[in-house]
Coordinates of C-alpha atoms and ligand atoms in Angstrom, one line a residue:
M1 CA -14.6 -5.8 -22.5
D2 CA -17.2 -4.8 -19.8
Q3 CA -19.8 -2.2 -20.8
V4 CA -20.6 0.9 -18.7
K5 CA -24.2 2.0 -19.0
I6 CA -24.7 5.7 -19.6
F7 CA -27.6 7.1 -17.6
D8 CA -28.5 10.6 -18.7
T9 CA -30.3 12.9 -16.3
T10 CA -30.2 16.1 -18.3
L11 CA -34.0 16.2 -18.3
R12 CA -34.2 15.7 -14.5
D13 CA -31.1 16.8 -12.5
G14 CA -30.0 19.1 -15.4
E15 CA -33.4 20.7 -15.7
Q16 CA -33.4 21.3 -11.9
S17 CA -30.7 23.9 -12.2
P18 CA -31.6 27.6 -12.3
G19 CA -32.4 29.0 -15.7
C20 CA -32.5 25.6 -17.3
S21 CA -36.2 24.8 -17.1
M22 CA -37.5 23.5 -20.5
N23 CA -40.9 23.2 -22.1
L24 CA -42.3 19.9 -23.4
K25 CA -41.2 20.4 -27.0
E26 CA -37.7 21.2 -25.8
K27 CA -37.6 18.1 -23.6
I28 CA -38.7 15.9 -26.5
E29 CA -36.1 17.4 -28.7
I30 CA -33.4 16.5 -26.2
A31 CA -34.8 13.0 -25.6
R32 CA -34.6 12.4 -29.4
C33 CA -31.0 13.6 -29.3
L34 CA -30.2 11.3 -26.4
E35 CA -31.7 8.4 -28.3
K36 CA -29.5 9.1 -31.3
L37 CA -26.5 9.5 -29.0
K38 CA -27.4 6.0 -27.8
V39 CA -27.5 6.6 -24.1
D40 CA -28.7 3.5 -22.2
V41 CA -31.1 5.3 -19.8
I42 CA -32.9 8.6 -20.1
E43 CA -34.1 9.9 -16.8
A44 CA -37.0 11.9 -18.2
G45 CA -38.1 13.7 -15.0
F46 CA -39.6 13.5 -11.5
A47 CA -43.2 12.6 -12.3
I48 CA -44.8 13.6 -8.9
V49 CA -43.3 17.1 -9.0
S50 CA -45.9 18.8 -11.2
P51 CA -48.5 17.9 -13.9
G52 CA -46.0 19.4 -16.4
D53 CA -43.3 17.0 -15.3
F54 CA -45.7 14.1 -15.3
E55 CA -46.8 14.9 -18.9
S56 CA -43.2 15.2 -20.1
V57 CA -42.1 11.9 -18.6
K58 CA -45.2 10.2 -20.1
T59 CA -44.7 11.7 -23.5
I60 CA -41.0 10.9 -23.6
S61 CA -41.8 7.3 -22.5
E62 CA -44.2 6.9 -25.4
T63 CA -41.7 8.5 -27.9
V64 CA -38.4 6.9 -27.2
K65 CA -37.9 3.4 -28.4
D66 CA -34.2 2.6 -28.1
C67 CA -33.5 3.6 -24.4
T68 CA -34.7 2.7 -21.0
V69 CA -36.9 5.6 -19.7
A70 CA -36.8 6.3 -15.9
S71 CA -38.7 8.6 -13.6
L72 CA -37.4 9.6 -10.2
A73 CA -39.5 8.9 -7.1
R74 CA -39.0 9.4 -3.4
A75 CA -39.5 6.3 -1.3
T76 CA -43.2 6.9 -0.9
V77 CA -46.3 5.2 -2.4
K78 CA -47.6 8.4 -4.0
D79 CA -44.3 9.1 -5.7
I80 CA -43.9 5.6 -7.0
D81 CA -47.5 5.5 -8.2
A82 CA -46.9 8.7 -10.2
A83 CA -43.6 7.4 -11.6
W84 CA -45.1 4.2 -12.8
E85 CA -48.2 5.9 -14.4
A86 CA -45.7 8.1 -16.3
V87 CA -43.3 5.5 -17.5
K88 CA -45.5 2.5 -18.0
G89 CA -45.9 3.2 -21.7
A90 CA -42.1 3.0 -22.3
A91 CA -40.5 0.2 -24.3
D92 CA -38.3 -0.4 -21.2
P93 CA -39.5 1.5 -18.2
R94 CA -37.5 2.0 -15.0
I95 CA -38.6 3.4 -11.6
H96 CA -35.8 5.2 -9.7
V97 CA -36.5 5.2 -6.0
F98 CA -34.3 7.2 -3.6
I99 CA -34.0 7.9 0.1
A100 CA -31.2 9.7 2.0
T101 CA -28.8 7.6 4.1
S102 CA -26.3 10.1 5.6
P103 CA -26.8 10.9 9.4
L104 CA -27.2 14.6 8.5
H105 CA -30.0 14.0 6.0
M106 CA -31.8 11.3 8.0
E107 CA -31.9 13.5 11.2
Y108 CA -32.6 16.9 9.7
K109 CA -34.3 16.3 6.4
L110 CA -36.2 13.1 6.8
R111 CA -36.5 13.2 10.6
M112 CA -36.2 9.4 10.6
K113 CA -34.2 6.9 12.6
P114 CA -31.7 4.8 10.6
E115 CA -33.8 1.7 11.2
E116 CA -36.9 3.4 9.8
V117 CA -34.9 4.4 6.7
L118 CA -33.9 0.8 6.2
E119 CA -37.5 -0.4 6.6
Q120 CA -38.9 2.3 4.3
A121 CA -36.3 1.6 1.6
G122 CA -37.1 -2.1 1.6
K123 CA -40.8 -1.6 1.6
M124 CA -40.8 0.9 -1.2
V125 CA -38.4 -1.0 -3.5
A126 CA -40.7 -4.0 -3.0
Y127 CA -43.8 -1.8 -3.8
A128 CA -42.2 -0.4 -7.0
K129 CA -41.2 -4.0 -8.0
K130 CA -44.8 -5.0 -8.2
F131 CA -45.2 -2.6 -11.2
C132 CA -41.8 -2.8 -12.9
S133 CA -39.0 -5.3 -13.1
N134 CA -36.3 -2.6 -13.7
I135 CA -35.8 -0.8 -10.4
E136 CA -33.0 1.5 -9.4
F137 CA -32.4 2.4 -5.8
S138 CA -30.4 5.5 -4.8
A139 CA -28.9 6.2 -1.4
E140 CA -28.9 10.0 -1.4
D141 CA -25.8 11.6 0.1
A142 CA -24.1 8.2 0.0
T143 CA -20.6 9.7 0.1
R144 CA -21.3 11.2 3.6
S145 CA -23.0 8.0 4.8
D146 CA -21.6 5.3 7.1
L147 CA -20.2 2.6 4.9
D148 CA -21.7 -0.3 6.9
F149 CA -25.1 1.4 6.9
L150 CA -24.8 1.9 3.2
S151 CA -24.0 -1.8 2.7
R152 CA -27.1 -2.7 4.8
V153 CA -29.4 -0.5 2.8
T154 CA -27.9 -1.8 -0.4
E155 CA -28.5 -5.4 0.6
I156 CA -32.1 -4.7 1.6
A157 CA -32.8 -2.9 -1.7
I158 CA -31.4 -5.8 -3.7
A159 CA -33.3 -8.4 -1.6
N160 CA -36.5 -6.5 -2.4
G161 CA -35.8 -6.4 -6.1
A162 CA -33.5 -3.4 -7.0
T163 CA -31.5 -4.2 -10.1
T164 CA -29.3 -1.1 -10.0
I165 CA -27.8 0.5 -6.9
N166 CA -26.8 4.1 -7.3
L167 CA -24.4 5.6 -4.7
P168 CA -24.5 9.4 -5.3
D169 CA -22.1 12.1 -4.3
T170 CA -25.0 14.4 -3.8
V171 CA -23.1 17.4 -2.6
G172 CA -20.0 17.0 -4.7
Y173 CA -17.9 16.3 -1.6
T174 CA -16.0 13.1 -2.3
T175 CA -12.6 12.5 -3.9
P176 CA -11.6 9.9 -6.5
D177 CA -9.8 7.6 -3.9
E178 CA -12.8 7.7 -1.6
M179 CA -15.3 7.0 -4.4
R180 CA -13.4 4.0 -5.6
H181 CA -13.2 2.7 -2.0
L182 CA -16.9 3.3 -1.4
I183 CA -17.9 1.3 -4.4
E184 CA -15.5 -1.5 -3.7
Y185 CA -16.5 -1.6 0.0
V186 CA -20.3 -1.8 -0.6
R187 CA -19.9 -4.4 -3.4
A188 CA -17.8 -6.5 -1.0
H189 CA -20.0 -6.1 2.1
A190 CA -23.6 -6.1 0.8
A191 CA -25.0 -9.6 0.4
G192 CA -26.3 -10.2 -3.1
S193 CA -24.3 -7.3 -4.6
E194 CA -23.4 -9.5 -7.6
K195 CA -27.1 -9.4 -8.7
A196 CA -27.1 -5.6 -9.2
I197 CA -25.3 -3.1 -11.3
F198 CA -23.6 -0.4 -9.3
S199 CA -23.9 3.2 -10.4
V200 CA -22.2 6.5 -9.6
H201 CA -23.9 9.9 -9.7
C202 CA -21.5 12.8 -8.9
H203 CA -22.0 16.5 -8.5
N204 CA -19.2 18.9 -9.5
D205 CA -19.0 21.3 -6.5
L206 CA -15.3 20.7 -6.1
G207 CA -14.7 20.2 -9.9
M208 CA -14.1 16.5 -9.4
A209 CA -17.3 14.9 -10.8
T210 CA -15.7 13.4 -13.9
S211 CA -12.7 12.0 -11.9
N212 CA -14.9 10.7 -9.2
S213 CA -17.2 8.9 -11.7
L214 CA -14.3 7.4 -13.4
A215 CA -12.8 6.3 -10.1
G216 CA -16.2 4.6 -9.4
V217 CA -15.8 2.7 -12.6
L218 CA -12.4 1.5 -11.4
G219 CA -14.1 0.3 -8.2
G220 CA -16.6 -1.7 -10.2
A221 CA -19.4 0.7 -11.0
R222 CA -21.0 -0.2 -14.4
Q223 CA -23.4 2.8 -14.7
I224 CA -22.5 6.4 -14.8
E225 CA -25.2 9.1 -14.2
C226 CA -24.4 12.3 -16.1
T227 CA -25.8 15.2 -18.1
I228 CA -25.0 16.8 -21.4
N229 CA -22.6 19.7 -20.8
G230 CA -22.5 18.8 -17.1
L231 CA -25.7 20.7 -16.5
G232 CA -27.2 20.3 -13.1
E233 CA -27.9 21.5 -9.5
R234 CA -25.3 24.1 -8.3
A235 CA -22.0 23.4 -10.1
G236 CA -23.6 20.7 -12.1
N237 CA -23.3 16.9 -12.6
T238 CA -20.7 14.8 -14.3
A239 CA -20.5 15.8 -18.0
L240 CA -21.5 13.0 -20.3
E241 CA -19.1 14.0 -23.0
E242 CA -16.1 14.0 -20.6
V243 CA -16.7 10.6 -19.0
V244 CA -17.5 9.0 -22.3
M245 CA -14.5 10.4 -24.1
A246 CA -12.2 9.6 -21.2
M247 CA -13.2 6.0 -21.2
H248 CA -13.0 5.9 -25.0
T249 CA -9.5 7.6 -25.1
R250 CA -8.0 5.8 -22.1
Q251 CA -9.2 2.2 -22.7
D252 CA -5.8 1.2 -21.5
T253 CA -6.8 2.4 -18.0
Y254 CA -10.5 1.8 -17.8
N255 CA -10.9 -1.2 -20.1
V256 CA -14.6 -0.6 -20.6
G257 CA -16.8 0.3 -23.5
T258 CA -20.1 2.2 -23.8
R259 CA -22.9 2.1 -26.4
I260 CA -22.5 5.8 -27.1
D261 CA -22.2 7.0 -30.7
T262 CA -19.5 9.6 -30.0
T263 CA -20.1 11.4 -33.3
Q264 CA -23.4 12.6 -31.9
I265 CA -21.7 14.3 -28.9
Y266 CA -21.2 17.7 -30.4
R267 CA -24.7 17.9 -31.9
S268 CA -26.2 16.9 -28.6
S269 CA -24.2 19.5 -26.7
K270 CA -25.2 22.3 -29.1
T271 CA -28.8 21.3 -28.9
V272 CA -28.8 21.5 -25.2
Y273 CA -26.9 24.8 -25.1
N274 CA -29.3 26.3 -27.7
I275 CA -32.3 25.3 -25.7
I276 CA -31.1 26.7 -22.4
G277 CA -29.9 29.9 -24.2
Q278 CA -26.2 29.5 -23.3
Q279 CA -23.0 28.9 -25.2
A280 CA -20.1 26.5 -24.3
P281 CA -17.2 28.2 -22.5
L282 CA -14.4 28.4 -25.1
N283 CA -12.1 26.1 -23.1
K284 CA -14.8 23.5 -22.1
A285 CA -13.4 20.0 -22.4
I286 CA -14.4 18.1 -25.5
I287 CA -16.9 20.5 -27.0
G288 CA -15.6 24.0 -26.3
K289 CA -14.5 26.1 -29.4
N290 CA -10.9 26.0 -28.3
A291 CA -10.8 22.3 -27.4
F292 CA -9.2 21.5 -30.7
A293 CA -7.6 24.9 -31.6
H294 CA -3.8 25.1 -31.6
E295 CA -2.7 28.7 -31.2
A296 CA 0.9 28.4 -30.0
G297 CA 3.4 28.3 -32.9
I298 CA 5.2 25.3 -31.4
H299 CA 2.0 23.4 -31.1
Q300 CA 0.9 24.2 -34.6
H301 CA 4.2 23.1 -35.9
G302 CA 3.9 19.7 -34.1
V303 CA 0.3 19.2 -35.2
L304 CA 1.2 19.9 -38.8
A305 CA 4.0 17.3 -38.7
N306 CA 1.8 14.7 -36.8
K307 CA -1.6 15.4 -35.3
K308 CA -0.9 13.1 -32.4
T309 CA 1.8 15.4 -31.0
Y310 CA -0.8 17.6 -29.3
E311 CA -4.2 15.9 -30.1
I312 CA -5.3 13.0 -28.0
L313 CA -8.7 12.7 -29.7
T314 CA -10.0 14.0 -33.0
P315 CA -12.7 16.6 -33.6
E316 CA -14.4 14.1 -36.0
A317 CA -14.7 11.5 -33.1
V318 CA -17.1 13.8 -31.3
G319 CA -18.9 15.0 -34.5
I320 CA -17.2 18.3 -35.2
V321 CA -16.9 18.9 -38.9
A322 CA -14.9 21.6 -40.7
N323 CA -17.1 24.7 -40.9
S324 CA -17.1 24.9 -44.6
L325 CA -18.8 27.6 -46.8
V326 CA -21.5 25.5 -48.2
L327 CA -24.4 27.2 -49.8
G328 CA -25.3 30.6 -51.3
K329 CA -28.1 32.6 -52.9
H330 CA -28.2 30.4 -56.0
S331 CA -28.6 27.1 -54.2
G332 CA -31.9 25.5 -54.8
R333 CA -34.3 23.8 -52.5
H334 CA -33.0 20.4 -53.5
A335 CA -29.4 21.2 -52.7
F336 CA -30.5 22.8 -49.5
S337 CA -32.5 19.8 -48.2
Q338 CA -29.8 17.4 -49.4
H339 CA -27.2 19.2 -47.4
L340 CA -29.4 19.2 -44.3
E341 CA -29.7 15.5 -44.7
E342 CA -25.9 15.1 -44.9
L343 CA -25.7 17.1 -41.7
G344 CA -27.9 14.5 -40.1
Y345 CA -31.2 16.3 -39.9
A346 CA -34.4 14.4 -40.7
L347 CA -36.9 17.2 -41.2
T348 CA -40.5 17.1 -42.4
K349 CA -41.4 18.7 -45.7
E350 CA -43.1 21.6 -43.8
E351 CA -40.0 22.1 -41.7
I352 CA -37.7 22.2 -44.8
D353 CA -40.0 24.7 -46.4
R354 CA -39.9 27.0 -43.4
C355 CA -36.1 26.7 -43.1
F356 CA -35.6 27.3 -46.8
E357 CA -37.6 30.5 -46.6
E358 CA -35.4 31.8 -43.8
F359 CA -32.3 30.6 -45.7
K360 CA -33.3 32.7 -48.7
D361 CA -34.0 35.7 -46.5
I362 CA -30.6 35.4 -44.9
C363 CA -28.9 34.9 -48.3
D364 CA -30.1 38.4 -49.2
K365 CA -28.1 39.8 -46.3
K366 CA -25.1 37.3 -46.1
K367 CA -23.1 36.1 -49.0
N368 CA -21.9 32.7 -47.8
I369 CA -23.9 30.4 -45.6
T370 CA -21.9 28.0 -43.4
D371 CA -22.9 24.8 -41.7
A372 CA -23.0 26.7 -38.5
D373 CA -25.6 29.1 -40.1
L374 CA -27.6 26.2 -41.3
E375 CA -27.7 24.6 -37.9
A376 CA -28.8 27.9 -36.4
I377 CA -31.6 28.1 -39.0
V378 CA -32.8 24.6 -38.3
T379 CA -32.7 25.1 -34.6
H380 CA -34.9 28.2 -35.0
H381 CA -37.4 26.5 -37.2
T382 CA -37.9 23.1 -35.8
G383 CA -39.4 21.5 -32.8
N384 CA -38.7 23.3 -29.6
L385 CA -38.1 26.7 -31.0
I386 CA -41.2 27.2 -33.0
P387 CA -43.0 29.6 -30.7
E388 CA -46.1 27.9 -29.2
V389 CA -48.1 30.9 -30.5
D390 CA -51.7 30.5 -31.5
E391 CA -53.3 32.9 -33.8
N392 CA -53.5 35.4 -30.9
G393 CA -49.7 35.9 -30.8
Y394 CA -47.9 39.1 -31.9
S395 CA -45.4 39.2 -34.7
L396 CA -43.1 41.8 -36.0
D397 CA -44.4 44.0 -38.9
W398 CA -41.6 46.5 -39.0
F399 CA -39.4 48.6 -36.8
Q400 CA -37.2 51.7 -37.0
T401 CA -34.6 52.8 -34.5
S402 CA -32.6 55.9 -34.1
T403 CA -29.5 55.8 -32.0
S404 CA -26.2 57.7 -31.5
N405 CA -23.6 58.3 -28.8
F406 CA -25.0 61.7 -27.9
T407 CA -28.8 61.2 -27.9
T408 CA -31.3 58.8 -26.3
A409 CA -32.2 55.9 -28.5
T410 CA -35.8 55.7 -29.8
C411 CA -37.7 52.9 -31.5
T412 CA -40.9 53.0 -33.5
I413 CA -42.4 49.6 -33.9
S414 CA -45.3 48.0 -35.7
L415 CA -46.6 44.6 -34.5
K416 CA -49.2 42.4 -36.2
K417 CA -51.8 40.3 -34.5
K418 CA -54.3 38.5 -36.8
D419 CA -55.3 41.2 -39.2
E420 CA -54.7 44.1 -36.8
K421 CA -51.6 46.3 -36.6
F422 CA -50.4 48.1 -33.5
Q423 CA -47.8 50.8 -33.3
A424 CA -45.8 52.4 -30.5
V425 CA -42.8 54.7 -30.0
A426 CA -40.5 54.5 -27.0
L427 CA -37.1 55.7 -25.7
G428 CA -34.5 53.5 -24.1
D429 CA -31.0 52.9 -23.0
G430 CA -29.9 51.9 -26.4
P431 CA -31.9 50.7 -29.4
I432 CA -32.8 47.2 -28.0
D433 CA -34.1 48.6 -24.7
A434 CA -36.1 51.2 -26.7
A435 CA -37.5 48.4 -28.9
F436 CA -38.5 46.3 -25.9
N437 CA -40.1 49.3 -24.2
A438 CA -42.1 49.9 -27.4
I439 CA -43.2 46.3 -27.4
D440 CA -44.2 46.5 -23.7
Q441 CA -46.4 49.5 -24.5
I442 CA -48.4 47.4 -27.1
I443 CA -48.4 44.1 -25.3
K444 CA -48.6 45.4 -21.6
P445 CA -47.1 42.1 -20.3
S446 CA -47.8 41.0 -16.7
E447 CA -45.0 41.3 -14.2
H448 CA -41.9 39.4 -15.1
T449 CA -38.2 39.2 -14.5
F450 CA -35.6 39.3 -17.2
D451 CA -33.3 36.2 -16.5
I452 CA -31.2 36.0 -19.6
F453 CA -30.5 38.2 -22.6
S454 CA -27.7 36.9 -24.7
I455 CA -26.4 37.8 -28.2
N456 CA -24.1 35.3 -29.8
S457 CA -22.5 35.2 -33.2
I458 CA -23.0 32.0 -35.2
S459 CA -19.9 32.2 -37.3
E460 CA -16.9 34.4 -38.0
G461 CA -17.0 37.6 -40.1
K462 CA -18.7 41.0 -39.9
D463 CA -21.9 39.7 -41.5
T464 CA -22.4 36.9 -39.1
L465 CA -25.8 36.0 -37.9
G466 CA -26.7 37.2 -34.4
D467 CA -28.4 34.5 -32.3
V468 CA -30.4 36.1 -29.5
T469 CA -31.9 34.4 -26.5
V470 CA -34.3 36.0 -24.1
K471 CA -35.5 34.2 -21.0
I472 CA -38.1 35.8 -18.8
S473 CA -39.7 34.4 -15.6
S474 CA -43.3 34.9 -14.4
H475 CA -45.7 32.8 -12.4
N476 CA -42.6 30.8 -11.3
K477 CA -42.1 29.6 -14.9
T478 CA -39.5 30.4 -17.5
F479 CA -40.4 31.5 -21.0
T480 CA -37.7 31.4 -23.7
G481 CA -37.5 33.1 -27.0
R482 CA -34.9 33.1 -29.7
G483 CA -34.3 35.2 -32.7
L484 CA -31.9 34.9 -35.6
S485 CA -30.8 37.7 -38.0
T486 CA -27.8 39.6 -39.4
D487 CA -29.5 42.5 -37.6
I488 CA -29.2 42.0 -33.9
I489 CA -32.1 44.4 -33.1
E490 CA -34.4 42.4 -35.3
A491 CA -33.2 39.2 -33.7
S492 CA -33.7 40.7 -30.3
V493 CA -37.2 41.9 -31.1
N494 CA -38.2 38.4 -32.4
A495 CA -36.7 36.7 -29.4
Y496 CA -38.5 39.0 -27.0
L497 CA -41.8 38.6 -28.9
T498 CA -41.5 34.8 -28.8
A499 CA -40.9 34.8 -25.0
M500 CA -43.8 37.2 -24.5
N501 CA -46.1 35.2 -26.7
R502 CA -45.2 32.0 -24.8
L503 CA -46.1 33.8 -21.5
A504 CA -49.4 34.9 -23.0
V505 CA -50.2 31.4 -24.1
F506 CA -49.4 30.1 -20.6
E507 CA -51.6 32.7 -19.0
S508 CA -54.6 32.1 -21.3
K509 CA -54.3 28.3 -20.7
S510 CA -54.1 28.8 -16.9
K511 CA -57.2 31.1 -17.1
D512 CA -59.1 28.4 -19.1
G513 CA -58.1 25.9 -16.3
E514 CA -56.0 23.6 -18.6
Ligands
KIV601 O1 -27.7 14.0 -6.3 C1 -28.5 13.1 -5.9 O2 -28.3 12.5 -4.9 C2 -29.6 12.8 -6.8 C3 -30.4 11.6 -6.4 C4 -31.8 11.9 -6.3 C5 -30.1 10.5 -7.4 O3 -29.9 13.5 -7.8
ZN602 ZN1 -28.1 14.7 -8.3

């Protein structure tokens, strides 16, 4: 059976979408997840875009061992130099060079004649090839390009050393029939096409990204570019979990395999949602909460008699395990760490200690701790979510709120910073607003916008943990904070403080010229 390579661009195209920017720790956490998921290629970023992007592509290149790591580059010397500098430490580096090929893009964006585009594409692929044997060439806006022109640019790219040819549906405009035809046409008309792997990269503007990618596979594409949860510009990219499970479930139609460990899909999806501070829509294919729920009596009856009546794939196949009640206040450290291991976490001793402390705190407030609670605790205490707070950060000492449906809410709060304590009282539209106003009085933050404030419950029941995400923007950057508690005001305060501390760390580093 032919293999289809899975090229994940969550860290590049996904991260480009509004509200989804990530810091270095978050990106490394996602890269580790992708490695466990066994994607073939991780597009770690667009190295030339900023020093931060360069740093993250470089760090991921040096961290990941089992996947190809790519950096995007426009077809210019400067971009390719930056991309190579960033990926050269990878076990298997790739430079991904792109230039637009549609009449619209060539005339209005590039202001180049078609012949100039052909020449630049050839020259720049050859330039990248001097550094790296693994070169991907993308013809941006391929689906609105002339097919013969696309075939010419493809043969030039291959002649100059491109090993993968990607034909993106940049604006999510194409249809499955067209996509299949496009791949078949270019493979048939570009000389040397048998030397390269053809790839599809679809956007979801018309909701057809998954279908279009799969149609590309039927046309002979053997790489799909996609993102976890379909994150990406505008309506997003092809969702990794959808194309992988479609090929897996419908082998009779696609007759291809992938290297993906499908049991890591759910965990990867959750990690990405946690990091961007969102939750999966309930009805999201493959990973939504309702994807395997059977409410209608007639369905339940069928499923009880034989699961296959209404279930085409199992929750276990994507790594969803029954949300059992697992641990409680009497569970010891050993049982706790063993259970985390069983859930697939490999934590350091320090991380386990920190998680165990929080677990004990939560046990005082909540009788039964479920796997979902444990996952939330781990997410809050490992890698990306440990606030990058140096000793100058603020933390919560105590707070008290007063609220009713006939008075204005007030909050009195005490924050700690090193050995000092700071107190303030403020009013607000509800206790959370009052608490944030009191924090602002102490911290006096610089101007920022509030992008996301979300409160989600981790499990069922009245005593569920509240998982709060706060995202603020300032200096054209996003700062995320998360808090976890059975008390949503406490969770909100901790999330807000984390985001504020991150902003303060950024400002002090910028002042020091780092
Ligand atoms: O959508 C697109 O065309 C892209 C390319 C840069 C590959 O993201
Ligand atoms: Zn794209």
